[in-house]
Structure formats: structure tokens, C-alpha cells
């Protein structure tokens, strides 16, 4: 890898840039809508060059750090500039809705696409909160689609250099189903939770449980509404499962049957224990 | 304060003992069902004496670290041994169901009762996970009921010595309503969340959101089923509010209207920002 082009320098793209600058010898070219962010990225050494669409011609690797639909549109618009030896990867939180399109464009133009979802983030967004260590010990999900093994291994090796703790492989559908549970549902829960009229008065009455469940309610509504809606098919059943389980616990509380409720709650303990958590 | 008797050396009672031993000069007498725990507590210096019901006669302060109903029963059974100058306090997570009974016994026998709920804990229970620093910076909710101001101030001063960051005052009803939101609902959510069939396969697909929302699913089913059922009146409406808000978000996702969903989600961001979180 010599030239890495990163499109979109938000928290994820920005952290990718900083990690690549910190842990590799790659030459990093940044493309971003806001000029101010590009200047900041240059100043702190996260990128070595401010790029334009034409910079894609020299890309050995292209990382998409923009919203899912923007990512597809960007590749569609610029596919003719991407060299055939280039590996394109993304960082999007949904896969079924974008990987097939990106794979198809890659096939048509001769370059390679390997889907990627770094399992790291913060409850804040933007370049200012990005950091080189964001991916440390995190899981990196690769969605190879029909990319050749060699290219997938290259992406995996590259990601491990950035500090990821493990690489996990999934199909777009497997990815989306698991993410609907591990990431999207907690965001829905956090929002619904803080909507309670009690929330504004919580201080002094709260501790770790409040803090943890509400943390990600500080949500980027535009991004997450795109992610939720694009992943409807996986997310709605996951929300429904959760609502059913909430309702089952509610019913046991309302019945006032301690033994039944206790048995139900202990299933939670068992599940966590079996996972070693 | 000279002699402090602590009844029940679980995570909360045990941490109280350790904090009192660490930060005050009080003589600590421990009463506990299991002899093994008492021995451990003696060995590590968390208590200075193993007590019996008769030890209550020399108590200047009595702290109840047992389950709510057990606390009431213990005081009912031993009220005649509690000196009139003694201040009795508890650590229970529910108040409406126990404070009136404890206040009434206190009035009858001449000692003083001040309700207390230390807002600290862990997702594990028992003396082994107790620690002197558990209460550091935490909030201590005092429920004075009809105790004289002087006694309430004494408890507040004492608790501040143990490392608490602030004292908050509430009626039993205010306490129970706020706790149903800040503490009980997150525990219900955590359990319902891990019941998803996806949970067992989360590793590699999860990060902070999963970790945070699922943390307290490792629940003590016996204790929490008592807390939930005793606090039905406050908890059920809080669960219902949450379910309604979840359903509203679900509906917006199902409709696929990004603008509507985005506006809804941004309310979460606003609430968190207004709270400075």
C-alpha cells in the first residue's frame, strides 16, 4: 500500500486517517466536503495531501468514510478514475443495501471492493473527536462479497496494523442482522429511554445504569435515521423481539409473582455468565 | 458516632463497612447470616466485632444492608434492643413500601429512622466485590420521613465522610418514581435485551453500545424481583412510557420517513445536550 485515499473525515474517516498516519508509512490523501476539516487534518498530520476526485487515479486503497448512500453515489460518479489494482473499502454500518451495488461497480470497472465495518465509535461525531487509538482492540467486520481472497487478506492485514483486536467475516445479511442487535437496537433504546419526563430530573438520583443505557442517545439523527431505515428488514424484527421480552417482564411484574419474575430475570444472569461477561 | 452496627454484609453493607473502617474512627459491629462472610470481614478489617441481636443495645447507628422486607422484619423483631438515641438507616432501593413501617416502629420505640439509598453498585453482588471506594463521588439519597433535622444532618455528614459526592433529599414517593426510571427500568431493559437469540453470537459484532446496555443484565433475580414488585406502582407506568416511545420510533422506522425519524431521534440528542451529557 502506498497511496491511501480517504473520503469523508468524520469520526471514523478521521480516526482511520490518524491511525494510518500513526501506524503505517502510507501516503494519505483526504477528500472532504468541508475545507476547514481538511485544513485541520493537514495541520495535525492526519492526512498528507488534500485530494480531489482526480487523486483517485493514484489510489492503491480507497476508504469511504461517508454516509452509506453517499458512498455508493461517490463510487458511481468516480468509478472511471479508480485504478484496477485499487482496493475500495468502506466503513458503513449497513451492508445489504450497499455492498451489492459497490461490488457490481467494482466488477464493471475492474477494481476490488471489500466491505468493512469498524466496530468502534463514540457518542459524539466529527473530525474533532476522531483519534488514532479509536480502533484499538475493537473488532473489524469484513464483508468480502465476491472479492478475491488475496485482496480480503490485504484489507485484514491493513486493519490489524491500525490497532483492531480481531477480524470477523460475514455476509451482508449476517452483518446486518447482528448489527441490528448489537448496535442499532441500543441506539433506539437509548433514545426511547431519555424521552421519559423523568430524564430531565435524573441528577442526584442516578448512577451507572442510567449513564450506560442513555449514553448513545446523543445521536446523529440524520446518519442513524438512514442506517435504521436502510436496515428495516433486520431491525424491525429485532425491535419486536425486544418489545415482546420487555412485555413479558412487565407482565410478570404486574402479576406480582416473585418466583416467576425471579426465574425470568435469572435468565439474563445465565446468558451473561455463559458469555463470560 | 462510636458504635456502628451493620446488618447484612453484601456488596452494599460490605462496602459501607469497609468505607467506615477506612474513613472514620467508628467501632464497626457486623451482623450477617453467613458466618464465613463475617470471618472474611473480620480478617480484612471491614468490621471490628461479630455481633448478635444483643449488640444492638450498644448501637449509636444501625445500618440495614439486607433486602427491603428482611430489613423491616429485622427491626420489628429487635426494636426493643435499639437505644433511643440510635439512628437507624437503610440502603434499600425502594422506599414507599418500607419507610412508613420503619418510621412507625421508630416512633413507637423512641429511636430515629432516616431512609437512605446509596446510588452505587456493581453488576455483581456479595461481600467479595464490596469495596471502600464504592461510594466515591456517588449520590446519596436521604429520605428523612419524619426524622428530626438534627438526625438527618448527622446521617448526611456521616455519608459524606464515606466518600459520597452529594446528598439529595426526597420523599419516599419521589424517590421511588425517580429510581424506577434511573435504575429499575435500565435493569428491565438489560434483561429483555439479552434475551434476543442474537445475544449468544454477539462477539466480534459488538462494541460499547452492546456492552453498556447489557451490563446490568447480570442481575440478582431474587433481589430485583422484590424491588420491581414492591415498586410496581412507579415502575409499571415508567415501563409503559418507555414502550410507547420505543413503538413511536419503531413506527417511524417502518414508515421509512427519514425526516420524521431524524427529528424524533434528534430529540434524544437535545435532551442529552441540555443535561450537559
Coordinates of C-alpha atoms in Angstrom, one line a residue:
Chain A
X1 CA 0.0 0.0 0.0
X2 CA 1.4 3.3 -0.9
X3 CA -1.3 5.8 -1.5
X4 CA -4.5 5.7 0.6
X5 CA -7.3 8.0 -0.3
X6 CA -9.9 8.6 2.5
X7 CA -13.3 10.1 1.5
X8 CA -15.0 11.7 4.4
X9 CA -13.1 12.8 7.5
X10 CA -15.7 12.4 10.3
X11 CA -15.1 10.5 13.4
X12 CA -14.5 7.2 11.6
X13 CA -12.7 8.5 8.5
X14 CA -10.7 10.9 10.6
X15 CA -9.7 8.2 13.1
X16 CA -8.7 6.0 10.1
X17 CA -6.5 8.8 8.8
X18 CA -4.9 9.4 12.2
X19 CA -4.3 5.6 12.7
X20 CA -2.9 5.2 9.3
X21 CA -0.6 8.2 9.8
X22 CA 0.5 6.8 13.2
X23 CA 0.9 3.1 12.5
X24 CA 1.9 2.9 8.8
X25 CA 4.1 4.5 6.2
X26 CA 1.2 5.2 3.7
X27 CA 0.8 8.5 2.0
X28 CA -2.7 9.7 3.0
X29 CA -4.9 11.8 0.7
X30 CA -8.0 13.3 2.2
X31 CA -11.2 14.2 0.4
X32 CA -13.9 16.0 2.4
X33 CA -16.8 18.4 1.8
X34 CA -15.6 20.9 4.4
X35 CA -12.4 22.7 3.6
X36 CA -11.9 23.6 7.3
X37 CA -11.7 19.9 8.3
X38 CA -9.2 19.3 5.5
X39 CA -7.0 22.1 6.8
X40 CA -7.3 20.7 10.4
X41 CA -6.4 17.2 9.1
X42 CA -3.4 18.6 7.3
X43 CA -2.2 20.6 10.3
X44 CA -2.4 17.6 12.7
X45 CA -0.8 15.3 10.2
X46 CA -3.8 13.0 9.8
X47 CA -3.5 13.5 6.0
X48 CA -0.5 14.4 3.9
X49 CA -2.4 15.8 0.9
X50 CA -5.8 17.4 0.2
X51 CA -7.3 15.5 -2.7
X52 CA -9.8 15.9 -5.4
X53 CA -11.7 13.3 -7.5
X54 CA -8.6 13.2 -9.7
X55 CA -6.5 12.0 -6.8
X56 CA -8.3 8.7 -7.1
X57 CA -6.2 7.9 -10.1
X58 CA -3.2 7.3 -7.8
X59 CA -5.1 5.4 -5.1
X60 CA -3.9 2.0 -4.0
X61 CA -6.6 1.9 -1.4
X62 CA -9.7 3.9 -1.1
X63 CA -11.6 4.2 2.2
X64 CA -15.1 5.5 2.2
X65 CA -15.9 7.3 5.5
X66 CA -19.1 8.9 4.3
X67 CA -22.8 8.0 4.8
X68 CA -23.8 4.8 3.1
X69 CA -25.8 6.3 0.2
X70 CA -23.2 9.0 -0.4
X71 CA -20.6 6.3 -0.5
X72 CA -22.4 4.4 -3.3
X73 CA -23.0 7.7 -5.2
X74 CA -19.4 8.7 -4.9
X75 CA -18.1 5.5 -6.3
X76 CA -20.7 5.5 -9.1
X77 CA -19.7 9.0 -10.1
X78 CA -15.9 8.4 -9.9
X79 CA -15.5 4.7 -10.9
X80 CA -13.7 5.6 -14.1
X81 CA -10.9 7.2 -12.1
X82 CA -10.2 4.2 -9.8
X83 CA -7.2 2.1 -10.9
X84 CA -7.9 -1.6 -11.5
X85 CA -5.4 -2.6 -8.8
X86 CA -7.1 -0.4 -6.2
X87 CA -8.9 -1.9 -3.3
X88 CA -12.0 0.1 -2.3
X89 CA -13.4 -0.4 1.2
X90 CA -16.0 1.4 3.3
X91 CA -16.8 1.9 7.0
X92 CA -20.6 1.8 6.8
X93 CA -22.8 0.4 9.5
X94 CA -25.1 -1.3 6.9
X95 CA -24.2 -3.7 4.3
X96 CA -27.0 -5.4 2.4
X97 CA -28.2 -2.1 1.0
X98 CA -24.8 -1.0 -0.4
X99 CA -22.4 -3.9 -0.8
X100 CA -24.1 -5.5 -3.9
X101 CA -24.1 -2.1 -5.6
X102 CA -20.4 -1.4 -4.8
X103 CA -19.4 -4.9 -5.8
X104 CA -21.2 -4.6 -9.1
X105 CA -19.5 -1.2 -9.9
X106 CA -16.1 -2.8 -8.9
X107 CA -16.7 -5.7 -11.2
X108 CA -17.7 -3.4 -14.1
X109 CA -14.6 -1.2 -13.7
X110 CA -12.1 -3.8 -12.7
X111 CA -11.1 -2.7 -9.2
X112 CA -11.9 -4.6 -6.0
X113 CA -14.4 -3.9 -3.3
X114 CA -14.2 -5.4 0.2
X115 CA -16.9 -4.2 2.7
X116 CA -15.7 -3.2 6.1
X117 CA -17.4 -2.1 9.3
X118 CA -15.0 -1.0 12.2
X119 CA -16.9 -1.7 15.4
X120 CA -15.8 1.4 17.2
X121 CA -17.3 4.8 17.7
X122 CA -18.3 7.4 20.2
X123 CA -21.4 9.2 21.3
X124 CA -20.1 12.3 19.5
X125 CA -19.3 12.7 15.8
X126 CA -17.0 14.7 13.6
X127 CA -13.3 15.0 12.9
X128 CA -12.6 16.8 16.2
X129 CA -13.4 13.7 18.3
X130 CA -11.5 11.3 16.0
X131 CA -8.4 9.7 17.3
X132 CA -5.7 7.3 16.2
X133 CA -6.5 4.9 19.0
X134 CA -10.2 4.6 18.3
X135 CA -9.9 1.1 16.8
X136 CA -7.6 -0.3 19.5
X137 CA -8.8 -3.8 20.5
X138 CA -12.0 -3.3 18.5
X139 CA -13.5 -5.8 16.1
X140 CA -13.3 -5.2 12.4
X141 CA -16.1 -6.8 10.4
X142 CA -15.1 -7.6 6.8
X143 CA -17.8 -8.4 4.3
X144 CA -15.8 -9.8 1.4
X145 CA -18.7 -10.3 -1.0
X146 CA -17.1 -11.6 -4.2
X147 CA -13.6 -10.1 -3.7
X148 CA -10.6 -12.4 -4.2
X149 CA -9.1 -13.9 -1.1
X150 CA -5.8 -12.1 -1.6
X151 CA -7.5 -8.6 -1.5
X152 CA -9.5 -9.5 1.5
X153 CA -6.3 -10.7 3.3
X154 CA -4.7 -7.4 2.4
X155 CA -7.5 -5.4 3.9
X156 CA -7.4 -7.6 7.0
X157 CA -3.7 -7.2 7.5
X158 CA -4.0 -3.4 6.9
X159 CA -6.8 -3.1 9.5
X160 CA -4.8 -5.1 12.1
X161 CA -2.0 -2.6 11.7
X162 CA -4.4 0.1 12.7
X163 CA -4.9 -1.5 16.1
X164 CA -8.0 -3.6 15.7
X165 CA -8.1 -6.6 18.0
X166 CA -9.8 -9.0 15.7
X167 CA -11.2 -9.5 12.2
X168 CA -14.6 -11.1 11.8
X169 CA -16.0 -12.2 8.4
X170 CA -19.7 -12.0 7.5
X171 CA -22.1 -11.9 4.6
X172 CA -24.0 -8.6 4.2
X173 CA -27.1 -10.3 5.6
X174 CA -25.3 -11.8 8.6
X175 CA -23.7 -8.4 9.3
X176 CA -26.9 -6.5 9.2
X177 CA -28.8 -8.9 11.4
X178 CA -26.1 -8.9 14.1
X179 CA -25.6 -5.1 13.9
X180 CA -29.3 -4.5 14.3
X181 CA -29.0 -6.2 17.7
X182 CA -25.5 -5.1 18.9
X183 CA -25.6 -1.5 17.7
X184 CA -28.9 -0.2 16.2
X185 CA -31.2 -1.6 18.9
X186 CA -29.2 0.0 21.7
X187 CA -29.4 3.4 19.9
X188 CA -33.2 3.0 19.6
X189 CA -33.4 2.0 23.3
X190 CA -31.2 5.0 24.4
X191 CA -33.4 7.5 22.6
X192 CA -36.7 6.0 23.8
X193 CA -35.3 5.9 27.3
X194 CA -34.3 9.6 27.6
X195 CA -37.8 10.6 26.2
X196 CA -39.2 9.9 29.7
X197 CA -40.3 13.0 31.5
X198 CA -38.2 11.8 34.5
X199 CA -35.0 12.2 32.5
X200 CA -34.6 15.9 33.0
X201 CA -34.6 15.5 36.7
X202 CA -32.3 12.4 37.0
X203 CA -29.3 14.1 38.5
X204 CA -28.7 13.0 42.1
X205 CA -31.0 10.0 41.5
X206 CA -28.8 8.2 39.0
X207 CA -25.7 6.2 38.7
X208 CA -24.1 3.8 36.3
X209 CA -27.3 2.2 35.0
X210 CA -28.7 5.5 33.8
X211 CA -25.4 6.6 32.4
X212 CA -24.8 3.4 30.4
X213 CA -28.3 3.0 28.9
X214 CA -28.6 6.6 28.0
X215 CA -25.1 7.2 26.7
X216 CA -25.7 6.8 22.9
X217 CA -29.0 8.9 23.0
X218 CA -26.7 11.7 22.0
X219 CA -27.3 10.6 18.4
X220 CA -26.6 11.9 15.0
X221 CA -30.2 11.8 13.8
X222 CA -29.5 12.2 10.1
X223 CA -27.0 9.4 10.0
X224 CA -28.9 7.0 12.2
X225 CA -32.2 7.5 10.5
X226 CA -30.5 6.5 7.2
X227 CA -29.0 3.4 8.9
X228 CA -32.2 2.4 10.6
X229 CA -34.4 2.8 7.6
X230 CA -31.9 1.1 5.2
X231 CA -31.7 -1.8 7.7
X232 CA -35.5 -2.0 8.4
X233 CA -35.7 -5.6 7.4
X234 CA -33.3 -6.7 10.1
X235 CA -34.0 -4.0 12.7
X236 CA -37.8 -4.2 12.9
X237 CA -37.9 -7.9 13.9
X238 CA -35.1 -7.2 16.5
X239 CA -37.1 -4.3 18.0
X240 CA -40.2 -6.6 18.1
X241 CA -38.3 -9.4 19.9
X242 CA -37.1 -6.8 22.4
X243 CA -40.6 -5.4 22.9
X244 CA -42.0 -8.9 23.4
X245 CA -39.4 -9.6 26.1
X246 CA -40.0 -6.3 27.8
X247 CA -43.7 -7.0 27.8
X248 CA -43.1 -10.5 29.3
X249 CA -41.1 -8.9 32.2
X250 CA -43.8 -6.2 32.6
X251 CA -46.5 -8.9 32.8
X252 CA -44.6 -10.8 35.5
X253 CA -44.1 -7.6 37.5
X254 CA -47.8 -6.7 37.2
X255 CA -48.8 -10.2 38.3
X256 CA -46.6 -9.8 41.4
X257 CA -45.4 -13.3 41.2
X258 CA -41.9 -13.1 42.7
X259 CA -40.9 -16.6 41.8
X260 CA -41.9 -16.4 38.2
X261 CA -40.3 -12.9 37.8
X262 CA -37.1 -14.1 39.6
X263 CA -36.8 -17.1 37.2
X264 CA -37.3 -14.8 34.2
X265 CA -34.7 -12.3 35.4
X266 CA -32.2 -15.1 36.2
X267 CA -32.2 -16.0 32.5
X268 CA -30.4 -12.7 32.0
X269 CA -27.8 -13.6 34.5
X270 CA -27.3 -17.0 32.9
X271 CA -26.9 -15.6 29.4
X272 CA -24.3 -13.1 30.6
X273 CA -22.5 -15.7 32.6
X274 CA -22.4 -18.2 29.7
X275 CA -20.8 -15.4 27.7
X276 CA -18.3 -14.8 30.4
X277 CA -19.4 -11.2 30.9
Chain B
X1 CA -20.8 8.2 66.4
X2 CA -19.0 5.5 68.3
X3 CA -20.6 2.1 67.6
X4 CA -22.0 1.4 64.2
X5 CA -23.9 -1.9 63.7
X6 CA -24.2 -3.1 60.1
X7 CA -26.8 -5.8 59.4
X8 CA -26.1 -7.6 56.1
X9 CA -22.6 -7.6 54.6
X10 CA -23.4 -7.9 50.9
X11 CA -21.9 -5.6 48.3
X12 CA -23.6 -2.5 49.9
X13 CA -23.3 -3.4 53.5
X14 CA -19.8 -4.7 53.0
X15 CA -18.7 -1.6 51.2
X16 CA -20.3 0.6 53.9
X17 CA -18.3 -1.4 56.5
X18 CA -15.1 -1.0 54.5
X19 CA -15.6 2.7 53.9
X20 CA -16.5 3.3 57.6
X21 CA -13.3 1.4 58.6
X22 CA -11.2 3.4 56.1
X23 CA -12.6 6.9 56.6
X24 CA -13.9 7.1 60.2
X25 CA -12.9 6.1 63.7
X26 CA -16.1 4.2 64.4
X27 CA -16.2 0.8 66.0
X28 CA -17.9 -1.5 63.5
X29 CA -20.1 -4.5 64.5
X30 CA -21.2 -6.8 61.8
X31 CA -24.3 -9.0 61.8
X32 CA -24.7 -11.4 58.9
X33 CA -26.4 -14.7 58.1
X34 CA -23.3 -16.4 56.8
X35 CA -20.5 -17.0 59.3
X36 CA -18.0 -17.3 56.5
X37 CA -18.6 -13.7 55.4
X38 CA -18.3 -12.4 59.0
X39 CA -14.9 -14.1 59.3
X40 CA -13.7 -12.6 56.0
X41 CA -15.0 -9.2 57.1
X42 CA -13.0 -9.6 60.4
X43 CA -9.9 -10.7 58.6
X44 CA -9.8 -7.8 56.2
X45 CA -10.7 -5.2 58.9
X46 CA -14.1 -4.3 57.5
X47 CA -15.6 -5.0 60.9
X48 CA -14.1 -5.0 64.4
X49 CA -16.6 -7.3 66.0
X50 CA -19.0 -10.0 65.1
X51 CA -22.4 -9.1 66.5
X52 CA -25.6 -10.7 67.6
X53 CA -29.0 -9.2 68.1
X54 CA -27.9 -8.2 71.6
X55 CA -25.2 -6.0 70.1
X56 CA -27.9 -3.6 69.0
X57 CA -28.1 -2.4 72.6
X58 CA -24.8 -0.5 72.1
X59 CA -25.6 0.8 68.7
X60 CA -25.2 4.6 68.1
X61 CA -26.0 4.0 64.4
X62 CA -27.6 0.9 62.8
X63 CA -27.3 0.4 59.0
X64 CA -29.5 -2.1 57.3
X65 CA -27.8 -3.7 54.3
X66 CA -30.3 -6.5 53.8
X67 CA -33.2 -6.9 51.4
X68 CA -36.1 -4.5 52.0
X69 CA -38.6 -6.8 53.6
X70 CA -35.9 -8.5 55.7
X71 CA -34.9 -5.0 56.9
X72 CA -38.4 -4.3 58.2
X73 CA -38.7 -7.7 59.8
X74 CA -35.3 -7.4 61.5
X75 CA -36.3 -4.0 63.0
X76 CA -39.7 -5.3 64.0
X77 CA -38.1 -8.3 65.8
X78 CA -35.4 -6.3 67.5
X79 CA -36.9 -2.9 68.1
X80 CA -36.8 -3.4 71.9
X81 CA -33.0 -3.7 71.8
X82 CA -32.3 -0.4 69.9
X83 CA -31.3 2.5 72.2
X84 CA -33.5 5.6 72.0
X85 CA -30.5 7.8 70.9
X86 CA -29.7 5.4 68.0
X87 CA -30.2 6.4 64.4
X88 CA -31.4 3.6 62.2
X89 CA -30.8 3.9 58.4
X90 CA -31.1 1.6 55.5
X91 CA -29.7 1.1 52.0
X92 CA -32.8 -0.2 50.2
X93 CA -33.6 0.7 46.6
X94 CA -37.3 1.1 47.4
X95 CA -38.8 3.5 49.9
X96 CA -42.6 3.8 49.9
X97 CA -43.1 0.2 50.8
X98 CA -40.7 0.2 53.8
X99 CA -40.1 3.8 55.2
X100 CA -43.6 4.2 56.7
X101 CA -43.3 0.9 58.6
X102 CA -39.8 1.7 59.8
X103 CA -40.7 5.2 60.8
X104 CA -43.7 3.9 62.8
X105 CA -41.6 1.3 64.7
X106 CA -39.0 4.1 65.4
X107 CA -41.7 6.4 66.8
X108 CA -43.1 3.6 68.9
X109 CA -39.7 2.6 70.5
X110 CA -38.2 6.1 70.6
X111 CA -35.3 5.7 68.2
X112 CA -34.9 7.6 64.9
X113 CA -35.2 6.3 61.4
X114 CA -33.7 8.1 58.3
X115 CA -34.2 6.3 55.0
X116 CA -31.1 6.2 52.8
X117 CA -30.3 4.9 49.3
X118 CA -26.7 5.0 48.2
X119 CA -26.6 5.3 44.4
X120 CA -23.8 3.0 43.8
X121 CA -23.4 -0.7 42.9
X122 CA -22.0 -3.2 40.6
X123 CA -23.3 -5.8 38.2
X124 CA -22.1 -8.4 40.7
X125 CA -23.2 -8.9 44.3
X126 CA -21.8 -10.2 47.6
X127 CA -19.2 -9.2 50.1
X128 CA -16.3 -10.3 47.8
X129 CA -17.0 -7.5 45.4
X130 CA -17.6 -4.8 48.1
X131 CA -15.0 -2.0 48.3
X132 CA -14.3 1.0 50.5
X133 CA -14.4 3.3 47.4
X134 CA -17.7 2.2 46.0
X135 CA -19.5 5.4 47.1
X136 CA -16.8 7.8 45.9
X137 CA -18.5 10.7 44.0
X138 CA -21.8 8.9 44.1
X139 CA -25.1 10.4 45.1
X140 CA -26.7 9.5 48.5
X141 CA -30.4 9.9 48.6
X142 CA -31.8 10.6 52.0
X143 CA -35.5 10.0 52.8
X144 CA -36.0 11.8 56.1
X145 CA -39.6 10.9 56.6
X146 CA -40.4 12.5 60.0
X147 CA -37.0 12.3 61.5
X148 CA -35.7 15.4 63.3
X149 CA -33.5 17.7 61.2
X150 CA -30.5 17.1 63.5
X151 CA -30.6 13.4 63.0
X152 CA -30.9 13.8 59.2
X153 CA -27.9 16.2 59.2
X154 CA -25.9 13.6 61.2
X155 CA -26.6 10.9 58.6
X156 CA -25.7 13.3 55.8
X157 CA -22.4 14.3 57.4
X158 CA -21.6 10.7 58.1
X159 CA -22.3 9.7 54.5
X160 CA -20.2 12.5 53.1
X161 CA -17.3 11.1 55.2
X162 CA -17.7 7.8 53.3
X163 CA -16.9 9.5 50.0
X164 CA -20.3 10.3 48.6
X165 CA -20.2 13.3 46.2
X166 CA -23.6 14.7 47.1
X167 CA -26.7 14.3 49.3
X168 CA -30.1 14.5 47.7
X169 CA -33.4 14.6 49.7
X170 CA -36.7 13.1 48.6
X171 CA -40.0 11.8 49.9
X172 CA -40.5 8.0 49.6
X173 CA -42.7 8.6 46.6
X174 CA -40.3 11.0 44.8
X175 CA -37.5 8.5 45.4
X176 CA -39.5 5.6 44.0
X177 CA -40.6 7.4 40.9
X178 CA -37.1 8.6 40.1
X179 CA -35.5 5.2 40.8
X180 CA -38.0 3.4 38.7
X181 CA -36.6 5.4 35.8
X182 CA -32.9 5.7 36.7
X183 CA -32.2 2.3 38.0
X184 CA -35.1 -0.2 37.7
X185 CA -36.0 0.4 34.1
X186 CA -32.4 0.0 32.9
X187 CA -32.3 -3.4 34.6
X188 CA -35.6 -4.5 32.9
X189 CA -34.2 -3.2 29.6
X190 CA -30.9 -5.0 30.0
X191 CA -32.6 -8.4 30.7
X192 CA -35.1 -8.0 27.8
X193 CA -32.2 -7.0 25.6
X194 CA -30.0 -10.1 26.2
X195 CA -33.0 -12.4 25.7
X196 CA -32.6 -11.9 22.0
X197 CA -31.4 -15.0 20.2
X198 CA -28.6 -12.9 18.6
X199 CA -27.1 -12.2 22.0
X200 CA -25.2 -15.5 22.2
X201 CA -23.4 -14.7 18.9
X202 CA -22.6 -11.1 19.6
X203 CA -18.8 -11.4 20.0
X204 CA -16.9 -9.8 17.1
X205 CA -20.0 -7.9 16.1
X206 CA -20.3 -5.7 19.2
X207 CA -18.7 -2.7 20.9
X208 CA -19.6 -0.2 23.5
X209 CA -23.3 0.0 22.8
X210 CA -23.8 -3.7 23.4
X211 CA -21.6 -3.6 26.5
X212 CA -23.4 -0.7 28.1
X213 CA -27.0 -1.7 27.6
X214 CA -26.4 -5.3 28.5
X215 CA -24.1 -4.7 31.5
X216 CA -26.7 -5.0 34.4
X217 CA -28.4 -8.0 32.9
X218 CA -26.2 -10.0 35.2
X219 CA -28.9 -9.5 37.7
X220 CA -29.6 -10.8 41.2
X221 CA -33.1 -12.1 40.3
X222 CA -34.3 -12.7 43.8
X223 CA -33.4 -9.1 45.0
X224 CA -34.6 -7.4 41.9
X225 CA -37.9 -9.2 41.6
X226 CA -38.6 -8.0 45.2
X227 CA -37.6 -4.4 44.2
X228 CA -39.6 -4.4 41.0
X229 CA -42.8 -5.9 42.5
X230 CA -42.7 -3.7 45.6
X231 CA -42.3 -0.7 43.3
X232 CA -44.9 -1.8 40.8
X233 CA -46.9 1.5 41.2
X234 CA -44.0 3.6 39.9
X235 CA -42.3 1.1 37.7
X236 CA -45.2 -0.1 35.5
X237 CA -46.0 3.4 34.2
X238 CA -42.3 4.1 33.6
X239 CA -42.1 0.8 31.5
X240 CA -45.2 1.8 29.6
X241 CA -43.8 5.3 28.8
X242 CA -40.7 3.6 27.5
X243 CA -42.7 1.0 25.4
X244 CA -44.7 3.8 23.9
X245 CA -41.6 5.7 22.9
X246 CA -40.0 2.6 21.5
X247 CA -43.1 2.0 19.5
X248 CA -43.1 5.6 18.2
X249 CA -39.5 5.1 16.9
X250 CA -40.4 1.7 15.5
X251 CA -43.4 3.2 13.6
X252 CA -41.2 6.0 12.1
X253 CA -38.6 3.4 11.0
X254 CA -41.3 1.2 9.5
X255 CA -42.8 4.2 7.6
X256 CA -39.4 4.9 6.2
X257 CA -39.8 8.6 6.5
X258 CA -36.2 9.8 7.2
X259 CA -37.1 13.4 8.0
X260 CA -39.7 12.4 10.6
X261 CA -37.4 9.7 12.1
X262 CA -34.4 12.1 12.1
X263 CA -36.5 14.7 14.0
X264 CA -37.6 12.2 16.5
X265 CA -34.1 10.9 17.1
X266 CA -32.7 14.4 17.4
X267 CA -34.9 14.9 20.5
X268 CA -32.6 12.4 22.2
X269 CA -29.6 14.5 21.3
X270 CA -31.2 17.6 22.6
X271 CA -32.2 16.1 25.9
X272 CA -28.7 14.8 26.5
X273 CA -27.2 18.2 25.4
X274 CA -29.5 20.1 27.7
X275 CA -28.3 17.9 30.6
X276 CA -24.7 18.6 29.6
X277 CA -24.1 14.9 29.0

